[in-house]
Coordinates of C-alpha atoms in Angstrom, one line a residue:
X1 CA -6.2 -32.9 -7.9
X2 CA -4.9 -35.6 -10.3
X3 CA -1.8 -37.5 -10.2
X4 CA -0.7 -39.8 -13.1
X5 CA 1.0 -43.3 -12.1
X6 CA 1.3 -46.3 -13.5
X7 CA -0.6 -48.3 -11.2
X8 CA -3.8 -47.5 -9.9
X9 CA -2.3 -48.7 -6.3
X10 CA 0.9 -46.6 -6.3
X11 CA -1.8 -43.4 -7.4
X12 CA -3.8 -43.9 -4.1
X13 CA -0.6 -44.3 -1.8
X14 CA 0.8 -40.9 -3.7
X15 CA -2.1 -39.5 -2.7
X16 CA -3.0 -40.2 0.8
X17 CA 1.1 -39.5 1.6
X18 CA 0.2 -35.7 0.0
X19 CA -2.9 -35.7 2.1
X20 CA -1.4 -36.4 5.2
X21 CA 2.0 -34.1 4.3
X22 CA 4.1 -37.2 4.6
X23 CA 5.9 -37.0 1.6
X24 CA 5.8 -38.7 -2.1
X25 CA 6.4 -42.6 -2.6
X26 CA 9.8 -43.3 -5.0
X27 CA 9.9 -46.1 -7.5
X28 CA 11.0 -48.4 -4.7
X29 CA 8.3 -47.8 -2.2
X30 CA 10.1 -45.4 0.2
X31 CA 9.5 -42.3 1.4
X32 CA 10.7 -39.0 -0.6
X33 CA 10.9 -35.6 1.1
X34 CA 8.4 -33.4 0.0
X35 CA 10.5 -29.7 -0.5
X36 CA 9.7 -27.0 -2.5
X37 CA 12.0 -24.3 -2.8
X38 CA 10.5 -20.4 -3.3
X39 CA 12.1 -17.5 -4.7
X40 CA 11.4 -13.5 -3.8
X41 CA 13.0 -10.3 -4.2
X42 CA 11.2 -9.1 -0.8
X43 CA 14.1 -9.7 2.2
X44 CA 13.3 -9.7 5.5
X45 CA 13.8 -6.4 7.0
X46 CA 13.7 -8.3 10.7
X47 CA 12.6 -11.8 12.5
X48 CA 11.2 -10.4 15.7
X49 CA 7.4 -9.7 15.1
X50 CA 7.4 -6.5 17.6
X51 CA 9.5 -4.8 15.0
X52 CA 7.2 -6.0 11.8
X53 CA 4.7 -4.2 10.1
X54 CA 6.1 -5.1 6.2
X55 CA 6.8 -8.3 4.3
X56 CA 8.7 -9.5 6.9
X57 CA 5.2 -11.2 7.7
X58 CA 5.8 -13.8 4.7
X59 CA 8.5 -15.4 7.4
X60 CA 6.5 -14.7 10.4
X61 CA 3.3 -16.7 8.8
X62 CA 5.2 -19.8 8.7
X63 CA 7.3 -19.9 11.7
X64 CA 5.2 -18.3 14.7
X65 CA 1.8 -19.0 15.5
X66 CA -1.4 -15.9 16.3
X67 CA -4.2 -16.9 18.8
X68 CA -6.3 -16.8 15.3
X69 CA -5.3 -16.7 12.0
X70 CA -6.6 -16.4 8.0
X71 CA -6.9 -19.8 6.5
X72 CA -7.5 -19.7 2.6
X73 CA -10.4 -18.9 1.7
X74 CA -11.8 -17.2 4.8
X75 CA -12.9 -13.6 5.5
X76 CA -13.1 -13.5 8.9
X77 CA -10.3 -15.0 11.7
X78 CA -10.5 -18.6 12.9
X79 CA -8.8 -20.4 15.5
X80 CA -4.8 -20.9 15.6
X81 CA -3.1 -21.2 18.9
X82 CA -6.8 -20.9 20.6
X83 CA -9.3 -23.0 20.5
X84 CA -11.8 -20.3 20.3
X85 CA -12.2 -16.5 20.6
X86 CA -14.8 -14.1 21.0
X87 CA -16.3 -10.8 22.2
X88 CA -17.7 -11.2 26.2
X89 CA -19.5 -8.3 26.1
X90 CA -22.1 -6.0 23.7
X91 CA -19.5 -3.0 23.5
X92 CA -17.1 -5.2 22.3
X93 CA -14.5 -4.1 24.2
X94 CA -13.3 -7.3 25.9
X95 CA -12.2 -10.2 23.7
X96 CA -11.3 -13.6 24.9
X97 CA -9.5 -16.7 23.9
X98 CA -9.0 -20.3 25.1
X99 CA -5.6 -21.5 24.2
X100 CA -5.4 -25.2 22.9
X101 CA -3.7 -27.7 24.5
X102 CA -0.8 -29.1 25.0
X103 CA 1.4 -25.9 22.7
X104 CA 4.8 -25.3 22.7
X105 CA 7.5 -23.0 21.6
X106 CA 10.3 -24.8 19.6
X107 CA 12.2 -24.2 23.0
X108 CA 10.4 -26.9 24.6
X109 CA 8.9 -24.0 26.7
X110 CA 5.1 -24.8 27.1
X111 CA 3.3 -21.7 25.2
X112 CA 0.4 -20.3 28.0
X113 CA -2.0 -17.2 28.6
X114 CA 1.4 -15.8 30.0
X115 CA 3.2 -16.2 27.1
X116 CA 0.3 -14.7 25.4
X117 CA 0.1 -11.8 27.4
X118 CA 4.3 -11.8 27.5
X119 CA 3.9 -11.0 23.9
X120 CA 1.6 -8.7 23.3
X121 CA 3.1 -6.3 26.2
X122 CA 6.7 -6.4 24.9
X123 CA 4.8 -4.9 21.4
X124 CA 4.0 -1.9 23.6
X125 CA 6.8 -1.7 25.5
X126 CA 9.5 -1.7 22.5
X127 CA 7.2 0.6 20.5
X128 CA 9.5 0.3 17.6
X129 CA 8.4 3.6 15.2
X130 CA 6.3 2.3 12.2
X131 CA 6.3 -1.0 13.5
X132 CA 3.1 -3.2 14.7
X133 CA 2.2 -1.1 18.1
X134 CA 0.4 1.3 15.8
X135 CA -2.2 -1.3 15.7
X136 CA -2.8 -1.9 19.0
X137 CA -4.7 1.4 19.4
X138 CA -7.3 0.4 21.3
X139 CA -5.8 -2.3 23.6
X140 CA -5.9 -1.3 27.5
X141 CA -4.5 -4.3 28.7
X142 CA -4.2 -8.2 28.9
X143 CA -5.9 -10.4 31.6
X144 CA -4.5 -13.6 31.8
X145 CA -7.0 -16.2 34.0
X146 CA -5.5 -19.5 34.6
X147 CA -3.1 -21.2 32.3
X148 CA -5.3 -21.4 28.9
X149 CA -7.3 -17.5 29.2
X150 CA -6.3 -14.6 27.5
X151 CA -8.6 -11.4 27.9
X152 CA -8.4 -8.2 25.8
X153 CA -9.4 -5.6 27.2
X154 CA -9.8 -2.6 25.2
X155 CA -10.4 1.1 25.7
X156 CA -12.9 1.3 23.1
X157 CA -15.1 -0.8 20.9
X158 CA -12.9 -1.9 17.9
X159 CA -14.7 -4.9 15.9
X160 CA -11.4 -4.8 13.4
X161 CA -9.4 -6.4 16.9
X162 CA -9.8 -9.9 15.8
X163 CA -8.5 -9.2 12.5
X164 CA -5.5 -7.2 13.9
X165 CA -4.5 -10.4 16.5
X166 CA -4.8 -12.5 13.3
X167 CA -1.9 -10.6 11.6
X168 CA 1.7 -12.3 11.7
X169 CA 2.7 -9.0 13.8
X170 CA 0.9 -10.6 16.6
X171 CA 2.6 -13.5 16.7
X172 CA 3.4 -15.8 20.3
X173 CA 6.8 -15.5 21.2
X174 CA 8.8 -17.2 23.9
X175 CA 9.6 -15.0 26.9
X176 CA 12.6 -17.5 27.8
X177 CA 14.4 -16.0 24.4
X178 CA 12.5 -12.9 23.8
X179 CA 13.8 -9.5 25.9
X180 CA 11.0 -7.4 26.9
X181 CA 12.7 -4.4 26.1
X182 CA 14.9 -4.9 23.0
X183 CA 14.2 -6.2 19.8
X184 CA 15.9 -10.0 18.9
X185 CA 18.6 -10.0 16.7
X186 CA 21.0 -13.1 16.7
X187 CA 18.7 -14.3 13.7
X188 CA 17.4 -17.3 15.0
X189 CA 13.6 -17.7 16.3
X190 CA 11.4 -19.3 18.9
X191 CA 8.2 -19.7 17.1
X192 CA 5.2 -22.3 18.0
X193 CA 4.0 -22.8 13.7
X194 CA 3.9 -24.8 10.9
X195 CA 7.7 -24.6 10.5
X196 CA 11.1 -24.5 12.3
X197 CA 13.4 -21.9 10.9
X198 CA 16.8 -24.3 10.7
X199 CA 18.9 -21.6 9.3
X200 CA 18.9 -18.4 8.1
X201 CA 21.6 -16.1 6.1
X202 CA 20.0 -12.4 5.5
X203 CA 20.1 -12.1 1.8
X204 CA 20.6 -15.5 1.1
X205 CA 18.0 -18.1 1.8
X206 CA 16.2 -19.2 4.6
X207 CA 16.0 -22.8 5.7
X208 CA 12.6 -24.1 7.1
X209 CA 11.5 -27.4 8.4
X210 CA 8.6 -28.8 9.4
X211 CA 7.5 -28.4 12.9
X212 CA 6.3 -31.6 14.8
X213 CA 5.2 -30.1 17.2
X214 CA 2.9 -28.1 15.6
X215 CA -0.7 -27.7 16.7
X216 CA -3.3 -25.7 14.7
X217 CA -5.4 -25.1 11.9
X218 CA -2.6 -26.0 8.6
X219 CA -1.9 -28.8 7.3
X220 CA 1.6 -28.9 5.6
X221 CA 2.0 -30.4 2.6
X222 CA 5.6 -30.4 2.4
X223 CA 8.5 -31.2 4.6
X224 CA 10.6 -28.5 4.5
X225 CA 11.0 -25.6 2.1
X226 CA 13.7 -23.1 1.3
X227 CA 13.5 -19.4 0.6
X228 CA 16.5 -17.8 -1.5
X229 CA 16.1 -14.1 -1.6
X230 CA 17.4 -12.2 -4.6
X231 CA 18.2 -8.7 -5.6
X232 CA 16.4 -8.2 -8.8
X233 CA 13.8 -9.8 -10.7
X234 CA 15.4 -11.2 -13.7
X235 CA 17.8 -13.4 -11.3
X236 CA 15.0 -15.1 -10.0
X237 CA 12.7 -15.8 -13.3
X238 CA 16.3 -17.0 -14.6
X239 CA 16.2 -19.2 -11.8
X240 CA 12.8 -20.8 -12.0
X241 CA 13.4 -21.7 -15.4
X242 CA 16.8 -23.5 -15.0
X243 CA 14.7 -25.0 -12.2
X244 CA 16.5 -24.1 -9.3
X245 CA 13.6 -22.8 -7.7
X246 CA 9.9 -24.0 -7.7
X247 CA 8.2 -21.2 -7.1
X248 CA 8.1 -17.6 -7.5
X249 CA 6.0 -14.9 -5.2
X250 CA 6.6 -11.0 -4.9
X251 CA 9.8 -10.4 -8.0
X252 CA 7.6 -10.7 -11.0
X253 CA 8.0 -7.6 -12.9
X254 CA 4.9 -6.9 -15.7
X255 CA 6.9 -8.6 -18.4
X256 CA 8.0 -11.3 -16.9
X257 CA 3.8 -12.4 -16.4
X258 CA 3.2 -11.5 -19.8
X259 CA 5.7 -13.8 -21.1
X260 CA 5.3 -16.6 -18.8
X261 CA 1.5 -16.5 -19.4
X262 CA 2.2 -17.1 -23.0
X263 CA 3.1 -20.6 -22.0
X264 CA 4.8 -21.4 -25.2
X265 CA 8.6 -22.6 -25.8
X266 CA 11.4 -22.6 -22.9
X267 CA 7.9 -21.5 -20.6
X268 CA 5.5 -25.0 -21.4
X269 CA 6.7 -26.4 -18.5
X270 CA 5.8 -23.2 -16.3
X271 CA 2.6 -22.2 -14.4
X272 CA 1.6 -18.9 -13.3
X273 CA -1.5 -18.4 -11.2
X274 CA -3.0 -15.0 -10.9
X275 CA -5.4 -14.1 -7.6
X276 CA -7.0 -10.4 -7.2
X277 CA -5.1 -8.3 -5.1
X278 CA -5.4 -5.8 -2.9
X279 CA -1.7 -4.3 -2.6
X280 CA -1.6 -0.5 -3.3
X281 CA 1.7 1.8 -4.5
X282 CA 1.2 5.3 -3.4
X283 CA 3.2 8.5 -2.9
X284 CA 3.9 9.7 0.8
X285 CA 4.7 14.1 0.9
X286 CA 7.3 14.8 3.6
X287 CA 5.0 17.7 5.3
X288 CA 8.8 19.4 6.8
X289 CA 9.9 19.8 3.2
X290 CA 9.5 23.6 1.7
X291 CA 8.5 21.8 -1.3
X292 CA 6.4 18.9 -0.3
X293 CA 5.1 20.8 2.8
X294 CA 3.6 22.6 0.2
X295 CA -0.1 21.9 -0.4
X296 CA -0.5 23.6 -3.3
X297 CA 3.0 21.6 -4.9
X298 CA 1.1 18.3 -3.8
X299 CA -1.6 19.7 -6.0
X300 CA -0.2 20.0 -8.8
X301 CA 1.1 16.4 -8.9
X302 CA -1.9 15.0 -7.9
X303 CA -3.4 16.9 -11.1
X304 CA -0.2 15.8 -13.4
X305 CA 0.3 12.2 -12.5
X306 CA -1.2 10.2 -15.5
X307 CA -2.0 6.7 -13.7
X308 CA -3.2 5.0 -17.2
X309 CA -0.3 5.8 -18.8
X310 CA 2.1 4.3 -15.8
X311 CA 0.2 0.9 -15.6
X312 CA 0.8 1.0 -19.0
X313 CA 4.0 1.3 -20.0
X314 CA 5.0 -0.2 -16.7
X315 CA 2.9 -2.9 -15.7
X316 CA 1.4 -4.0 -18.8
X317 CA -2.0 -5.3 -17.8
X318 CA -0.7 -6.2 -14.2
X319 CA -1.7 -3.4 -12.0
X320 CA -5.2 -0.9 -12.9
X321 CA -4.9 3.1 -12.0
X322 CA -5.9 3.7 -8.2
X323 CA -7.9 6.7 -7.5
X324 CA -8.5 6.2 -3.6
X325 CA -6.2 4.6 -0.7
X326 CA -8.9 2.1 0.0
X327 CA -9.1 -0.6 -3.2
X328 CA -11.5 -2.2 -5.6
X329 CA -12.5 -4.9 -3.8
X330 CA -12.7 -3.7 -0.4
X331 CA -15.7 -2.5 1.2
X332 CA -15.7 1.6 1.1
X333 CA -13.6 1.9 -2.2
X334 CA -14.4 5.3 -3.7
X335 CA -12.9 7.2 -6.7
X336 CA -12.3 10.2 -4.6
X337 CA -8.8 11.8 -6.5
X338 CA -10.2 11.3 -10.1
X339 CA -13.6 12.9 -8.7
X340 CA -11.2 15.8 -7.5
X341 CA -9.0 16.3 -10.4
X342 CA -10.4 14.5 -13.4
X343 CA -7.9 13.4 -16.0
X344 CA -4.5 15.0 -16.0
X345 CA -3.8 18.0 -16.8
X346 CA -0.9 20.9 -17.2
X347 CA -2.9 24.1 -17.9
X348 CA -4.6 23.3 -14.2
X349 CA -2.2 21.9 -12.6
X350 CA 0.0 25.1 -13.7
X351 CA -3.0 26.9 -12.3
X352 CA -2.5 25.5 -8.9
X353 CA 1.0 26.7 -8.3
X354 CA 0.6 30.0 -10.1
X355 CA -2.2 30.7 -7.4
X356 CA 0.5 29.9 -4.6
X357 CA 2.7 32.0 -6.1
X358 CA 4.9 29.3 -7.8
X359 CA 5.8 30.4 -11.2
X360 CA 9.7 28.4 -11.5
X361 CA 9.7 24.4 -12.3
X362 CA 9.6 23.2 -8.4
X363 CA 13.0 21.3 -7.6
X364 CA 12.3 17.9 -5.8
X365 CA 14.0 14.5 -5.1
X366 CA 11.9 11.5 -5.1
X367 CA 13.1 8.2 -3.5
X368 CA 12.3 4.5 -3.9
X369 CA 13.5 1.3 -2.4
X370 CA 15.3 -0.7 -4.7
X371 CA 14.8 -4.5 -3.2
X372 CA 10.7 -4.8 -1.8
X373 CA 8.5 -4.4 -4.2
X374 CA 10.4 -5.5 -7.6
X375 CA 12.6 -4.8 -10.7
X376 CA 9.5 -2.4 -11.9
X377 CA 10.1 -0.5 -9.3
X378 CA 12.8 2.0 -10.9
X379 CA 10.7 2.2 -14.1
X380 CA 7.8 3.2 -12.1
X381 CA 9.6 6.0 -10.8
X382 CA 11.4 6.6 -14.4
X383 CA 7.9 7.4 -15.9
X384 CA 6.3 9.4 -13.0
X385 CA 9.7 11.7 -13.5
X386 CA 9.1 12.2 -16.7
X387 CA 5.9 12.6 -16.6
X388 CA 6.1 16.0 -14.3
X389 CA 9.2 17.1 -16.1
X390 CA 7.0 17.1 -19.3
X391 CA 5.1 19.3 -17.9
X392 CA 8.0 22.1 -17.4
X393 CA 6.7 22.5 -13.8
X394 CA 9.0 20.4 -12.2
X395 CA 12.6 19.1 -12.4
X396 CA 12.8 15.6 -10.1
X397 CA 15.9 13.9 -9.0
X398 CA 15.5 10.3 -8.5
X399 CA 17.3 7.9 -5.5
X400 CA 17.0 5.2 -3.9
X401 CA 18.6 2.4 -1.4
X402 CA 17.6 -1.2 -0.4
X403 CA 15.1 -1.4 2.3
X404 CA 16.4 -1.7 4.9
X405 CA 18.4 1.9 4.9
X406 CA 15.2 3.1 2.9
X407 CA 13.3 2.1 6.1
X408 CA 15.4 3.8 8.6
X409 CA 15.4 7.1 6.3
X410 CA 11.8 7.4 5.7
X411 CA 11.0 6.8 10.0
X412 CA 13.6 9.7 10.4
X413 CA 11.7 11.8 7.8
X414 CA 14.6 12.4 5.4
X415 CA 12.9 12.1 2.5
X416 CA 10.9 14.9 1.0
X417 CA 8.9 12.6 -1.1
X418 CA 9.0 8.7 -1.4
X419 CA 7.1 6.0 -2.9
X420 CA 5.2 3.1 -0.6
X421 CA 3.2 0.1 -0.9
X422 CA 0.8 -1.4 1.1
X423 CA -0.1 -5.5 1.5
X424 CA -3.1 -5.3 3.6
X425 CA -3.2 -6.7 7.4
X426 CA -6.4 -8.3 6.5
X427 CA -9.3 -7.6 3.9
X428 CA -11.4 -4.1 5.9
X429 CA -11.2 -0.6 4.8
X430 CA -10.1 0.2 8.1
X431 CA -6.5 -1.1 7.4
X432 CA -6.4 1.6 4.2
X433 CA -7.2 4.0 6.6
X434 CA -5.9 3.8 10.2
X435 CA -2.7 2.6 9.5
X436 CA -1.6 6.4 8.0
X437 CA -3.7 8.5 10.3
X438 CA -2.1 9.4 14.1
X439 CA 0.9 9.9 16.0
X440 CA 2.4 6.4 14.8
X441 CA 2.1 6.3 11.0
X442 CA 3.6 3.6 8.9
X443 CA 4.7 6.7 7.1
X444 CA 7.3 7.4 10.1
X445 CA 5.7 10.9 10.2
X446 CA 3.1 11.6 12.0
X447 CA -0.3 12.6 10.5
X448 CA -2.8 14.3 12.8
X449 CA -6.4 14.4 11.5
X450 CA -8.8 14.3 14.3
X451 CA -11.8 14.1 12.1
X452 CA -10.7 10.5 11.3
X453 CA -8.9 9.0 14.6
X454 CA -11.6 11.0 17.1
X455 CA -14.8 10.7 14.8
X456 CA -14.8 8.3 11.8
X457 CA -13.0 5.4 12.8
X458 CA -13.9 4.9 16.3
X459 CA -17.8 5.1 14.7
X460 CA -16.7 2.3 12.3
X461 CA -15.4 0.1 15.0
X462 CA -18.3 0.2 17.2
X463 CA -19.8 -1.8 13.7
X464 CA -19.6 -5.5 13.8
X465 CA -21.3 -5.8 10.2
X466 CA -18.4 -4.2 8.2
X467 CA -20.4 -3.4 5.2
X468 CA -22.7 -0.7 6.7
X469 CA -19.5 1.5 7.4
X470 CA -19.0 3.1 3.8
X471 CA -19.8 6.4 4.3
X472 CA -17.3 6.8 7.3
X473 CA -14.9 5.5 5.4
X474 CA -15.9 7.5 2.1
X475 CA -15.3 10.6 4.2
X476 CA -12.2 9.7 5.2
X477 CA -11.1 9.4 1.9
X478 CA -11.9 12.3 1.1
X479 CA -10.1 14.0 4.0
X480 CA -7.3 12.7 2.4
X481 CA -8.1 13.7 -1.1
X482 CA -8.1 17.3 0.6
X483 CA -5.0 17.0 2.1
X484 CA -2.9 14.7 -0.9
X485 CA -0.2 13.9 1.7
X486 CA -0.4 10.8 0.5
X487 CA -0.9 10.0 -3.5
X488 CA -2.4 6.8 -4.2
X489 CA -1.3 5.7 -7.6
X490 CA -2.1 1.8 -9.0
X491 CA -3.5 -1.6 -6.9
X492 CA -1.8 -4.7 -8.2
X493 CA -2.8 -8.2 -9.1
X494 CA -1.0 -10.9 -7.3
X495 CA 0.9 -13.8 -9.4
X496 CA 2.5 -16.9 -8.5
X497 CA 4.7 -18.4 -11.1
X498 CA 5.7 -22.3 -10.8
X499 CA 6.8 -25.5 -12.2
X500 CA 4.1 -27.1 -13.9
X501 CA 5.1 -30.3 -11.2
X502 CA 4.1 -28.1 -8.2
X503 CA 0.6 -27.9 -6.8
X504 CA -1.1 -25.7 -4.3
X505 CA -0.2 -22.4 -5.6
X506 CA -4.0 -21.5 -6.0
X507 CA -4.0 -21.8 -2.1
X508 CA -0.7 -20.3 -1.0
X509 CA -1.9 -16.4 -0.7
X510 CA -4.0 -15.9 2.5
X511 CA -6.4 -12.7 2.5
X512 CA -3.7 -11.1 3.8
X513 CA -2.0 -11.5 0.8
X514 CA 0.8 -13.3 2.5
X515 CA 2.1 -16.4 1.4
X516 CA 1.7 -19.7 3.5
X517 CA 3.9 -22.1 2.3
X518 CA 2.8 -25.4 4.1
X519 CA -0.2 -24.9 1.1
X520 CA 2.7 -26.1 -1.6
X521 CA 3.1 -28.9 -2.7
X522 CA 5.1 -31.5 -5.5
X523 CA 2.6 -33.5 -7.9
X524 CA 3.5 -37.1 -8.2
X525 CA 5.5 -38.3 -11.2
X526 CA 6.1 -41.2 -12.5

């Protein structure tokens, strides 16, 4: 990290004030407020974690605190709220942590094993559909023993627990302002991290400042930092160039990397910082739709959909073809739907529907969210349309709605087919898997396969060395492959785009893939 001054004295000062997340040094010696100021198209869909399982987590990260957490650069949890964790016992089915001293909630309400336990149960107890209590499985109950210890006690060996209590969904909550029975919605929050959230207008911005109180493993290096939320990409690029915002995460569409990587002109004074990804688009079939119920219609698709052409003309570079719900980069990652239906192809895929008895284009509406995942979004869903209409097999109507209607419609299974994507919870194949499988899909329809739930992934668990699980978690791909009720289609690469004067973007994205903003920073300038 280098910082140009004009004294060597005033250099060192700048410095150890960044260091310490106190702030830069002005001209005249005094204190300057270290804010940064981020811009995404992703809007929160909800501030109460017991109703989170989607980017509402960026917020979650910053403001609420987990008993352990992802600091950059790790691959396995660390301490947060506790001061240590760990499995009691050799079936690892009964996990304990030691909370650290002296926490609080921004409340003033001291933040104990009670608390602990206080939120955990009201995830259960809400049981919002699609939200986080799909991942609590395997959790029996919560022992609290004293003020400071928190037992898990599970019903089965799960090694992937510490990784789910490390997710933002898992975040401590105050019982004083949180109902056990209905989810919070005055949007304000009573959180125990990094940040305070000082003020909040949905669709707006969000207003977040640094939490004194704060007792864990970040170290801010900012003082406060603003989120403004837009609708569309091109707003927000616009934006970071006029510099009205510092820094941009989840919004960047394929051209706008390609031109801001070209660092010429109007962009010299821009950054953009790429880190591999692990965030998946895919197709979820509606198994109540004639259509879409229809295995051999799923088929077909599967056989038309040309992924290289998509990434393409789409993503330009930004996003590689995705054969397999689990990615590159993750333990388990197979090729399973280009081993089952090669490259793509009409004279098969007209094959598969003559065979069912289809011999008419197949009628079908396809819907996509138009505010979560970016302005490529609706040219995505342009190509794959025209795409199966080329083949005169299908005609496709295209809709959509912002996400948070999109949302509801999809958990009441209104949809016959609909696009996804997936940020992982953290970095195990069993997160590409589970999460789709069982009575509480994130899919908002169930999807039974016993196979997986009963056999596979309860083997995998048992497994504290998560790279001698691949062939479960092969086979459970393939299951799926068999099945094509969901459609995996491209895995992304993540960008942050900033001001050339802002530092820590390198850092910002945990494994999780979600952004912690105490890691920004402004670079001193003189």
């Amino acid at each position: 990290m280098f910082y140009r001054a004009s004294l060597q004295a005033a250099a060192v000062f700048a410095s150890l004030a960044l260091l310490a997340g106190c702030g830069l040094l002005s001209d005249s010696g005094s204190k300057v407020e270290q804010k940064v100021v981020v811009g995404t198209t992703s809007e929160l869909s909800t501030l109460d974690p017991a109703a989170a399982w989607d980017n509402s987590w960026e917020m979650m990260r910053n403001v609420f605190q987990t008993l352990v957490s992802f600091p950059t650069g790790s691959t396995t949890p660390e301490p947060d709220a506790a001061e240590w964790c760990k499995f009691t016992d050799a079936t690892s089915t009964a996990y304990r942590c030691k909370l650290r001293k002296g926490l609080k909630f921004s409340n003033g309400d001291r933040l104990d094993a009670e608390a602990v336990k206080y939120s955990m149960d009201r995830i259960t107890a809400i049981k919002v559909k699609g939200g986080p209590v799909g991942m609590l499985g395997s959790l029996d109950r919560v022992e609290t023993k004293g003020d400071d210890i928190v037992v898990f006690h599970l019903t089965k060996p799960d090694a992937t627990f510490p990784f789910i209590l490390a997710t933002p969904a898992m975040s401590l909550v105050a019982p004083s302002d949180y109902s056990m029975h209905e989810i919070r919605s005055d949007g304000k929050v009573t959180g125990s991290g990094p940040y305070l959230l000082d003020s909040y207008k949905p669709g707006n911005r969000a207003e977040l400042v640094k939490n004194p109180d704060y007792k864990g493993f970040a170290n801010p290096k900012n003082d406060a930092v603003t989120i403004r939320y837009f609708k569309e990409s091109a707003p927000v690029v616009a934006a970071l160039k006029k510099n009205e915002i510092d820094v941009i995460y989840r919004g960047l569409t394929a051209e706008d990397v390609v031109s801001l990587e070209d660092n010429k002109g109007q962009n010299s004074n821009l950054q953009i910082v790429e880190t591999v990804g692990a965030d998946i688009r895919f197709l979820v079939f509606n198994p109540e739709d004639p259509a879409a119920g229809n295995a051999a219609v799923r088929r077909a698709i599967a056989q038309l959909i040309d992924r290289d052409a998509l990434v393409a003309k789409v993503y330009q570079g930004t996003a590689e073809p995705l054969y397999s719900m689990v990615p590159k980069g993750i333990a388990g990652h197979t090729t399973s739907f280009f081993d089952a239906y090669g490259d793509p192809d009409k004279d098969k895929a007209k094959q598969i529907l003559v065979e069912a008895g289809i011999t008419k284009p197949v009628e079908m509406t396809f819907w996509f969210t138009t505010d979560r995942y970016g302005s490529s979004t609706a040219p995505e869903f342009d190509e794959l349309k025209r795409q199966l209409e080329a083949s005169g097999l299908f005609r496709i109507t295209l809709k959509s709605k912002p996400w948070k209607e999109f949302q509801e419609g999809f958990n009441k299974g209104q949809y016959p087919v609909f696009g996804r994507g997936w940020f992982p919870d953290f970095p195990d194949p069993d997160n590409f898997i589970a999460p789709f499988v069982g009575k509480d899909s994130v899919t908002g329809m169930p999807y039974m396969k016993r196979e997986i739930t009963e056999q596979l992934l309860p083997q995998t668990r048992k497994e504290s060395n998560r790279g001698a699980v691949s062939k479960q978690f092969e086979r459970a791909q393939q299951i799926l492959v068999d099945d094509v009720r969901l459609l995996p289609l491209w895995q992304g690469k993540l960008y942050v785009a900033a001001g050339e004067d802002i530092g820590g973007g390198e850092r910002a994205l945990d494994p999780q893939t979600v952004m912690q903003m105490w890691e920004l920073y402004r670079k001193a300038s003189w």
